[in-house]
Each structure stands twice: as C-alpha cells, then as structure tokens.
Amino acid sequence: MTVSSIGPHEIALPSGETRPALRVTVDGYATGPGWGTNLLLATSEKITGSITMDAATGLPLEYNFNTRNNSFSVNRKLERVQ
C-alpha cells in the first residue's frame, strides 16, 4: 500500500461539530480468497481510498476503501463517544 498525505481538511461529524482533520489517500493491493473452484486460491485486488484523521489525536474519523471485491470495500464515518 502507498499512503500519501493530501493535507489539512475539516470534517463535519454527525453531531454537527466540525473538526480539523488530516486526509491521506490509500492506493495498493490486498490479497484474499479467490473465486471459482474449491481449490484454495488467493487473488490480489486493487484498493483505492482515503482516511481522514483527527488532527489533534491522529485517530481515524472517516475511512473508505474501494475495490471490485466487496469483501475488501469499506465505508465508515466515526464519531467520538464521550
């Protein structure tokens, strides 16, 4: 995976609060189970996406990873619980 910073960002949380954040892009490949026969196969899938992190703590606030294989696709938005 290659992770590259794309700089400062602001994110609006579901609570209505806006937080300063940092956004990075993700580009690479993930290996997982193959499809088809009952042999144990592994396949590699291209993954692209981004991670938005809280600027003060570095904790992830939002992330999404996109790929053709649904097993690897993730889209989540997180909110701190206090």
mmCIF file of C-alpha atoms in Angstrom:
data_model
loop_
_atom_site.group_PDB
_atom_site.id
_atom_site.type_symbol
_atom_site.label_atom_id
_atom_site.label_comp_id
_atom_site.label_asym_id
_atom_site.label_seq_id
_atom_site.Cartn_x
_atom_site.Cartn_y
_atom_site.Cartn_z
ATOM 1 C CA MET A 1 0.000 0.000 0.000
ATOM 2 C CA THR A 2 1.038 3.557 -0.668
ATOM 3 C CA VAL A 3 -0.314 6.182 1.734
ATOM 4 C CA SER A 4 0.050 9.845 0.718
ATOM 5 C CA SER A 5 -0.948 12.958 2.634
ATOM 6 C CA ILE A 6 -3.243 15.347 0.796
ATOM 7 C CA GLY A 7 -3.142 17.937 3.569
ATOM 8 C CA PRO A 8 -5.390 19.654 6.081
ATOM 9 C CA HIS A 9 -9.120 19.099 5.947
ATOM 10 C CA GLU A 10 -12.235 19.787 8.015
ATOM 11 C CA ILE A 11 -14.806 17.104 8.695
ATOM 12 C CA ALA A 12 -18.404 17.589 9.809
ATOM 13 C CA LEU A 13 -19.400 14.951 12.359
ATOM 14 C CA PRO A 14 -22.986 13.670 12.689
ATOM 15 C CA SER A 15 -23.264 15.678 15.935
ATOM 16 C CA GLY A 16 -22.950 18.880 13.849
ATOM 17 C CA GLU A 17 -19.456 19.595 15.190
ATOM 18 C CA THR A 18 -16.713 20.473 12.674
ATOM 19 C CA ARG A 19 -13.223 19.176 13.472
ATOM 20 C CA PRO A 20 -9.828 19.970 11.946
ATOM 21 C CA ALA A 21 -8.521 16.826 10.281
ATOM 22 C CA LEU A 22 -5.804 15.424 8.036
ATOM 23 C CA ARG A 23 -6.648 13.393 4.945
ATOM 24 C CA VAL A 24 -4.473 10.740 3.335
ATOM 25 C CA THR A 25 -5.052 8.662 0.212
ATOM 26 C CA VAL A 26 -4.525 4.915 0.064
ATOM 27 C CA ASP A 27 -3.518 3.058 -3.100
ATOM 28 C CA GLY A 28 -2.419 -0.564 -3.357
ATOM 29 C CA TYR A 29 -3.440 -4.204 -3.439
ATOM 30 C CA ALA A 30 -4.947 -6.658 -0.946
ATOM 31 C CA THR A 31 -4.758 -10.433 -1.145
ATOM 32 C CA GLY A 32 -7.774 -12.547 -0.313
ATOM 33 C CA PRO A 33 -9.645 -15.730 -1.251
ATOM 34 C CA GLY A 34 -10.183 -16.410 -4.949
ATOM 35 C CA TRP A 35 -13.473 -17.318 -6.610
ATOM 36 C CA GLY A 36 -14.352 -20.363 -8.651
ATOM 37 C CA THR A 37 -13.126 -23.869 -7.901
ATOM 38 C CA ASN A 38 -12.910 -25.470 -4.476
ATOM 39 C CA LEU A 39 -9.105 -25.182 -4.531
ATOM 40 C CA LEU A 40 -7.543 -22.811 -2.036
ATOM 41 C CA LEU A 41 -6.730 -19.820 -4.219
ATOM 42 C CA ALA A 42 -5.603 -16.304 -3.443
ATOM 43 C CA THR A 43 -6.312 -13.269 -5.562
ATOM 44 C CA SER A 44 -4.997 -9.733 -5.453
ATOM 45 C CA GLU A 45 -7.411 -6.798 -5.741
ATOM 46 C CA LYS A 46 -6.626 -3.135 -6.385
ATOM 47 C CA ILE A 47 -7.718 -0.898 -3.480
ATOM 48 C CA THR A 48 -8.042 2.887 -3.526
ATOM 49 C CA GLY A 49 -9.488 5.189 -0.910
ATOM 50 C CA SER A 50 -8.851 7.704 1.818
ATOM 51 C CA ILE A 51 -8.558 8.034 5.585
ATOM 52 C CA THR A 52 -9.497 11.218 7.458
ATOM 53 C CA MET A 53 -7.832 11.542 10.876
ATOM 54 C CA ASP A 54 -8.399 13.896 13.805
ATOM 55 C CA ALA A 55 -5.622 16.499 13.598
ATOM 56 C CA ALA A 56 -5.061 16.592 17.381
ATOM 57 C CA THR A 57 -5.021 12.861 18.176
ATOM 58 C CA GLY A 58 -4.390 11.061 14.873
ATOM 59 C CA LEU A 59 -7.451 8.870 15.469
ATOM 60 C CA PRO A 60 -9.405 7.884 12.318
ATOM 61 C CA LEU A 61 -12.697 9.744 11.889
ATOM 62 C CA GLU A 62 -13.678 8.530 8.436
ATOM 63 C CA TYR A 63 -12.317 5.995 6.020
ATOM 64 C CA ASN A 64 -13.317 4.418 2.740
ATOM 65 C CA PHE A 65 -11.638 1.732 0.676
ATOM 66 C CA ASN A 66 -12.997 0.880 -2.754
ATOM 67 C CA THR A 67 -12.349 -2.246 -4.817
ATOM 68 C CA ARG A 68 -14.158 -4.605 -7.179
ATOM 69 C CA ASN A 69 -14.186 -7.314 -4.485
ATOM 70 C CA ASN A 70 -16.941 -6.453 -1.971
ATOM 71 C CA SER A 71 -15.040 -8.343 0.740
ATOM 72 C CA PHE A 72 -12.459 -5.535 0.768
ATOM 73 C CA SER A 73 -14.739 -2.477 0.314
ATOM 74 C CA VAL A 74 -15.377 -0.425 3.466
ATOM 75 C CA ASN A 75 -17.018 2.958 4.045
ATOM 76 C CA ARG A 76 -17.307 4.183 7.630
ATOM 77 C CA LYS A 77 -17.763 7.508 9.377
ATOM 78 C CA LEU A 78 -16.833 7.505 13.060
ATOM 79 C CA GLU A 79 -17.819 9.818 15.876
ATOM 80 C CA ARG A 80 -16.147 10.093 19.243
ATOM 81 C CA VAL A 81 -18.242 8.864 22.170
ATOM 82 C CA GLN A 82 -17.751 10.872 25.381
#
